[in-house]
mmCIF file of C-alpha atoms in Angstrom:
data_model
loop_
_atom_site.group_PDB
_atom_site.id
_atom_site.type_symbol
_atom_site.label_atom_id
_atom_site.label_comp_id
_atom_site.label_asym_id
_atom_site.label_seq_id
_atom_site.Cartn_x
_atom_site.Cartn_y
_atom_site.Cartn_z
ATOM 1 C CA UNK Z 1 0.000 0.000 0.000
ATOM 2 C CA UNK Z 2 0.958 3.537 -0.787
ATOM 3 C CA UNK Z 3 1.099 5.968 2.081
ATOM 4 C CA UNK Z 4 -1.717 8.000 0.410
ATOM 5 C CA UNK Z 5 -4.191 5.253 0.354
ATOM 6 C CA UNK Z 6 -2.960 4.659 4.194
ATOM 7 C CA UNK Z 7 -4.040 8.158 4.400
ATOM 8 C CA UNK Z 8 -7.333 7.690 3.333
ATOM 9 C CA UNK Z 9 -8.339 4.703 5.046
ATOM 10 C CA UNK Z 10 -7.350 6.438 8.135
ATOM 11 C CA UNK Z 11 -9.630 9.549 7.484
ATOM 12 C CA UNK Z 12 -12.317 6.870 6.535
ATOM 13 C CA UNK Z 13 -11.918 4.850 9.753
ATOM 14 C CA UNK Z 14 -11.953 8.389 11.964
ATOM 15 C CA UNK Z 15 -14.682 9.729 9.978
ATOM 16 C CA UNK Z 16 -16.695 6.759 8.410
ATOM 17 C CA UNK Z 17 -20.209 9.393 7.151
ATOM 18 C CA UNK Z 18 -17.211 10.533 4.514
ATOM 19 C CA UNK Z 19 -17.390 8.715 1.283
ATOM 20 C CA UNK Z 20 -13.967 6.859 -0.389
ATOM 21 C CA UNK Z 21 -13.726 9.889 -2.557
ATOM 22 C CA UNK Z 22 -14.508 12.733 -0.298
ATOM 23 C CA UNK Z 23 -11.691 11.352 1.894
ATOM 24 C CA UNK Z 24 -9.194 11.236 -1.797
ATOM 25 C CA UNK Z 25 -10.237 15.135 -2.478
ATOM 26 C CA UNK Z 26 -9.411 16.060 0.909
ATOM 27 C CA UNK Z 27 -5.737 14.097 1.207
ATOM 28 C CA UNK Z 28 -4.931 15.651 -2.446
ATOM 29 C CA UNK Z 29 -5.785 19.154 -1.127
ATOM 30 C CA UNK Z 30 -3.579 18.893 1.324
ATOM 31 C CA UNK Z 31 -0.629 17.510 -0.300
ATOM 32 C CA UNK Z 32 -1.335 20.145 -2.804
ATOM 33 C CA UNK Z 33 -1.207 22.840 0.155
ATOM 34 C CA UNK Z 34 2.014 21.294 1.387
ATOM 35 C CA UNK Z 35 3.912 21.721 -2.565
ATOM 36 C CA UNK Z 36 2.159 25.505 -2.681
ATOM 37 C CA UNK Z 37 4.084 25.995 1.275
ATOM 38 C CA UNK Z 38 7.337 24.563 0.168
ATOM 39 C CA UNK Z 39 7.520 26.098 -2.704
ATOM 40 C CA UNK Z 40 7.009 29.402 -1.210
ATOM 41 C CA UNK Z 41 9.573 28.869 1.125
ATOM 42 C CA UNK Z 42 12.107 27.569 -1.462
ATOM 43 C CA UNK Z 43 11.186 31.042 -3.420
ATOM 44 C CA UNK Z 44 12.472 33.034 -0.519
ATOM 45 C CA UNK Z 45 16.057 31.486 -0.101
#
């Protein structure tokens, strides 16, 4: 297993009214916040 689909099963066991793909949109948003962070920070050095 990839550690995104651990991700998901873990939002899906803490939160089981959330469907399969509710739980995939939210774990891509936040990767996608953490590349839009570091990439900030990179542009400042």
């Amino acid at each position: 297993m990839t550690k995104f689909d651990d991700r998901v099963k873990e939002i899906i066991t803490k939160h089981p009214n959330l469907t399969q793909e509710e739980a995939i949109k939210i774990v891509t948003d936040k990767n996608e916040r953490k590349k839009k962070k570091r990439a900030e920070r990179s542009d400042k050095k």
